[in-house]
Tab-separated table of C-alpha atoms in Angstrom:
chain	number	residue	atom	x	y	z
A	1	UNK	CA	66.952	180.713	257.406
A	2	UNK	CA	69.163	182.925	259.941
A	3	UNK	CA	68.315	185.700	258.385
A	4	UNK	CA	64.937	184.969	257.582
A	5	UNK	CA	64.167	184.650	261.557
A	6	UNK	CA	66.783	187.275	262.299
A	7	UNK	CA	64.597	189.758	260.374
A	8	UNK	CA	61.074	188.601	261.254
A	9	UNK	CA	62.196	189.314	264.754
A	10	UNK	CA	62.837	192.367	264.239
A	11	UNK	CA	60.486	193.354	262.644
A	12	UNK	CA	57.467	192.009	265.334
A	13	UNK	CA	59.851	193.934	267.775
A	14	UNK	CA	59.249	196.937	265.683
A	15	UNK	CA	55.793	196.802	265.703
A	16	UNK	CA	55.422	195.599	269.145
A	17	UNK	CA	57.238	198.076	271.333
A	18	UNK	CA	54.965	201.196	269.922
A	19	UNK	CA	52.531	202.801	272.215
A	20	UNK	CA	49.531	203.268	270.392
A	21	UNK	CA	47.760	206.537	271.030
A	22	UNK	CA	43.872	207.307	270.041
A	23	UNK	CA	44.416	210.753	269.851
A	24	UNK	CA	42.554	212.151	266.582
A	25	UNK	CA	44.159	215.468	266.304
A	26	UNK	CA	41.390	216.696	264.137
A	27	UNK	CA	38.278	217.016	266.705
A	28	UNK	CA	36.323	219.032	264.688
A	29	UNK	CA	35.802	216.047	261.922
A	30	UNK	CA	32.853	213.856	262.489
A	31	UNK	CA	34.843	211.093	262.909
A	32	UNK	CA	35.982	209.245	266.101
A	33	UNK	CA	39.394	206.986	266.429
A	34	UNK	CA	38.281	203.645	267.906
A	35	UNK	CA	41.877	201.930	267.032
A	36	UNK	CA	44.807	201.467	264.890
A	37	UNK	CA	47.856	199.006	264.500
A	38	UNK	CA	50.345	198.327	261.874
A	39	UNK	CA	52.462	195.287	260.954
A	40	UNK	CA	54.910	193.948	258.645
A	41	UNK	CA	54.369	190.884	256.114
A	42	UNK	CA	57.656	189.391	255.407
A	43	UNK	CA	58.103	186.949	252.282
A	44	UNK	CA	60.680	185.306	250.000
A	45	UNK	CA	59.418	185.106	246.403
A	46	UNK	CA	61.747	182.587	245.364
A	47	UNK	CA	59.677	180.352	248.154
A	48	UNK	CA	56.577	181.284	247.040
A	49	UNK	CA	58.015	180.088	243.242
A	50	UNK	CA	56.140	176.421	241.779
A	51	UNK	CA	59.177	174.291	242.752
A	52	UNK	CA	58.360	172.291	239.847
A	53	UNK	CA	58.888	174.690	237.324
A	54	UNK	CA	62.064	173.773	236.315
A	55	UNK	CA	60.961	169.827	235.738
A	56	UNK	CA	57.297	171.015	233.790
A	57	UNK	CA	59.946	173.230	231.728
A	58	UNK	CA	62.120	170.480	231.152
A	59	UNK	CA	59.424	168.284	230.208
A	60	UNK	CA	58.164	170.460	227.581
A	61	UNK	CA	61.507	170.724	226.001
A	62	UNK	CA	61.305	167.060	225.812
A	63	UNK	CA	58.303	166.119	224.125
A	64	UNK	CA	59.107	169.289	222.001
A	65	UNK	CA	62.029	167.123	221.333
A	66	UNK	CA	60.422	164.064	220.110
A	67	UNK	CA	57.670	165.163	218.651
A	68	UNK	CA	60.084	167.069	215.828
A	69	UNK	CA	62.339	164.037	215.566
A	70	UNK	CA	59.346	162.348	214.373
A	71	UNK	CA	58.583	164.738	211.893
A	72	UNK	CA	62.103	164.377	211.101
A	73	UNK	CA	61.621	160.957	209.965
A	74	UNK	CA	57.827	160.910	208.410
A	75	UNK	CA	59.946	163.559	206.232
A	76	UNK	CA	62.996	161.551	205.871
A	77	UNK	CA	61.194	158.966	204.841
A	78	UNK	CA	59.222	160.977	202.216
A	79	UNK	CA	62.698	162.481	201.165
A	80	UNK	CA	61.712	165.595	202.515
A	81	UNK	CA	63.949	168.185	204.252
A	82	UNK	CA	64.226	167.626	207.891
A	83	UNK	CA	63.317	170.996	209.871
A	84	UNK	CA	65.835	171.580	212.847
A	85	UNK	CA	64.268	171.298	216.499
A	86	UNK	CA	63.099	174.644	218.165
A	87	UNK	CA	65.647	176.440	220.238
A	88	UNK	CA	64.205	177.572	223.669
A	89	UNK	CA	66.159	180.635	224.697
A	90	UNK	CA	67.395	180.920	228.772
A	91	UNK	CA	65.557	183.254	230.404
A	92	UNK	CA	67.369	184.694	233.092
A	93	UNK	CA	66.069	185.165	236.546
A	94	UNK	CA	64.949	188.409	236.409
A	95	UNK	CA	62.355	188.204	239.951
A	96	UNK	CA	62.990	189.938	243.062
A	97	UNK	CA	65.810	188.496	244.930
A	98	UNK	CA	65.795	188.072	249.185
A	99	UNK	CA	62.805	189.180	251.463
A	100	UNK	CA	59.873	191.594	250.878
A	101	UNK	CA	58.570	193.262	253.110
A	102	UNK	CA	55.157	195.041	253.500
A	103	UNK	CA	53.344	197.002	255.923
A	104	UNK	CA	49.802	197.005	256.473
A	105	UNK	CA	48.255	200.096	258.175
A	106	UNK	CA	44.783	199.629	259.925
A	107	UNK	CA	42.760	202.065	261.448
A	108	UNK	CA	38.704	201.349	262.720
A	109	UNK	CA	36.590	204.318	262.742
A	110	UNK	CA	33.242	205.505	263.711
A	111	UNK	CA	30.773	208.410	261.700
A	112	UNK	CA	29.520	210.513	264.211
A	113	UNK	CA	28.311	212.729	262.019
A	114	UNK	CA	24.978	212.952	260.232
A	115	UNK	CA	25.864	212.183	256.828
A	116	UNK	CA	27.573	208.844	255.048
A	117	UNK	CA	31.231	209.437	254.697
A	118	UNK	CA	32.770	208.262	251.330
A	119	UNK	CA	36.382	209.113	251.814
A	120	UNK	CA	39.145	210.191	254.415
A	121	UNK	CA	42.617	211.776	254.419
A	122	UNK	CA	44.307	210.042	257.082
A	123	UNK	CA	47.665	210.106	258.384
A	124	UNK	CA	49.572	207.578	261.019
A	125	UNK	CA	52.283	209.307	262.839
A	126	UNK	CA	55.273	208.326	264.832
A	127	UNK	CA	56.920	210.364	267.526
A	128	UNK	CA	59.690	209.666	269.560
A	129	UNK	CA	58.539	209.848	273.513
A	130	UNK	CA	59.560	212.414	275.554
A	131	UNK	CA	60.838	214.881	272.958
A	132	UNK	CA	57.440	214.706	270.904
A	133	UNK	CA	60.344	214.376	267.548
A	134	UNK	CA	58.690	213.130	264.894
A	135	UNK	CA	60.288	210.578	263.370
A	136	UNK	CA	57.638	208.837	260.937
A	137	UNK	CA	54.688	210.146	258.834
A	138	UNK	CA	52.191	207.649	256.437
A	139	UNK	CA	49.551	209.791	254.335
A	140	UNK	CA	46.939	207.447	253.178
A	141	UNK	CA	43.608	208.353	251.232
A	142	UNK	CA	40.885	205.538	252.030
A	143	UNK	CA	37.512	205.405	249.698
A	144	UNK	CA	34.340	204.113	252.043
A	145	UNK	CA	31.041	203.901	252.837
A	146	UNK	CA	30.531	204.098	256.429
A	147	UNK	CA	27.080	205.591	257.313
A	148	UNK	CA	26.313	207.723	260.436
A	149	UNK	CA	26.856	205.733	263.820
A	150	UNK	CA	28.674	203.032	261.512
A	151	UNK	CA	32.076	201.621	262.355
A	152	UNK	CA	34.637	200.722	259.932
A	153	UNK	CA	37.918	199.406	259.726
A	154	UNK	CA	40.736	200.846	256.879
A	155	UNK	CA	43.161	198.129	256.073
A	156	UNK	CA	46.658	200.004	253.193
A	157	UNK	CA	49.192	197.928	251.988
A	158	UNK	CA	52.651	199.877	251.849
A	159	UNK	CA	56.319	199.312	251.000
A	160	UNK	CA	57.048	202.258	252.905
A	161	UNK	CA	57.904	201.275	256.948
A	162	UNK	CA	56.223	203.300	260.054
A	163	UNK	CA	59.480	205.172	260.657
A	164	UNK	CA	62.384	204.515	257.863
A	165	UNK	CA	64.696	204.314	260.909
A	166	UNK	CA	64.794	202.781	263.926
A	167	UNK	CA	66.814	203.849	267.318
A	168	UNK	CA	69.185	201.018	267.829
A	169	UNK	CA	69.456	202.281	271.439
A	170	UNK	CA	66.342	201.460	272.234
A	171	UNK	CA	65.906	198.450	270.753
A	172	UNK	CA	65.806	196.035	273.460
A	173	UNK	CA	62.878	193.746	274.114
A	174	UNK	CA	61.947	195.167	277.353
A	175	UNK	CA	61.223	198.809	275.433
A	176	UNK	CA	57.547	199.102	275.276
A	177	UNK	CA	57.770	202.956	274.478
A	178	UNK	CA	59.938	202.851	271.474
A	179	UNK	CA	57.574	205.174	269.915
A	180	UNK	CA	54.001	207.197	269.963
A	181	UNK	CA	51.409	206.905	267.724
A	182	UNK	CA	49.027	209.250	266.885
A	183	UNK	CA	45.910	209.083	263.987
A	184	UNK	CA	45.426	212.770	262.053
A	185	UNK	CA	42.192	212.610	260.246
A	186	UNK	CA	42.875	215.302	257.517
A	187	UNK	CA	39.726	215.140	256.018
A	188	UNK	CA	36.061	214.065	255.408
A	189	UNK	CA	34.608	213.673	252.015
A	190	UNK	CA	30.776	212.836	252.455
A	191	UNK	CA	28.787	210.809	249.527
A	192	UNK	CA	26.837	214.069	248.826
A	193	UNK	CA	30.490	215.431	247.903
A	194	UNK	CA	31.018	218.269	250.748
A	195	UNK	CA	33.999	218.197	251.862
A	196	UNK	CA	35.656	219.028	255.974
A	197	UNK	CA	39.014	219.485	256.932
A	198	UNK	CA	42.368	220.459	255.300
A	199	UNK	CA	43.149	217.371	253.005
């Protein structure tokens, strides 16, 4: 359970000390930025496993059990030979072991443009202030619908984190500029299959 909360506090310190930046780096696209934020989902499969399992399994085994010492006798009885009670082979634990995590990307966006947009190249980007380093870079590819002067918001699902790595030194809970975010819309793919940008 230490590490459980150890880790879940990190990682809402990870995604609460970045300063999120609207900047779409792509101004020519028909597209504007109206937000973005990312988190982590943390969870322990063996938690989310039926806690019952092993009694239903258990169970089974037994009425398995009877039900072919029964048989045994009905044939016993009929001098017939006995058949010999099904073996049910261990199956070893073979599920992920410890905590999963996974990040969820979001970005909302508005068509500014005249036609219905029905996919975007997007990236979300992470620089360290100050020295503009990069230190993070999520591609995603999003198939929509939004229409012109329609808002929508992209939710992706990723194992991969925002950064990889994170600067211990800045770390502490007081750091509200760990890092800068930034949205690059790569490109637009419009239902009538034009395409803008460099995707």
């Amino acid at each position: 359970m230490i590490i459980l909360n150890g880790t879940l506090a990190f990682l809402a310190l990870v995604s609460t000390t970045l300063v999120q930046a609207q900047d779409n780096l792509s101004p020519d696209l028909p597209v504007t930025i109206v937000g973005n934020k990312w988190r982590a989902e943390i969870r322990n499969p063996k938690i989310d496993e039926d806690p019952f399992k092993a009694v239903k399994e258990h169970d089974e085994a037994e009425r398995e059990r009877i039900a072919t010492n029964r048989r045994n006798e009905i044939l016993i009885e009929r001098g017939l030979p006995t058949v010999n009670p099904p073996v049910r082979p261990i199956k070893p634990d073979t599920g992920p072991r410890g905590l999963i995590a996974t990040y969820i990307y979001e970005l909302k966006v508005r068509n500014t443009g005249k036609k219905s947009i029905s996919k975007l190249i997007w990236e979300y980007v992470f620089f360290e202030p100050g020295t503009e380093r990069e230190v993070g870079r999520r591609r995603f590819e999003s198939k929509i619908n939004i229409s012109p002067g329609k808002t929508k918001t992209l939710k992706i699902r990723s194992t991969s984190s925002p950064t990889g790595i994170l600067d211990a030194t800045k770390s502490d809970n007081n750091s509200r500029e760990q890092y800068v975010e930034k949205i690059v819309i790569r490109s637009v793919e419009y239902a009538d299959g034009s395409l803008r940008g460099d995707g």
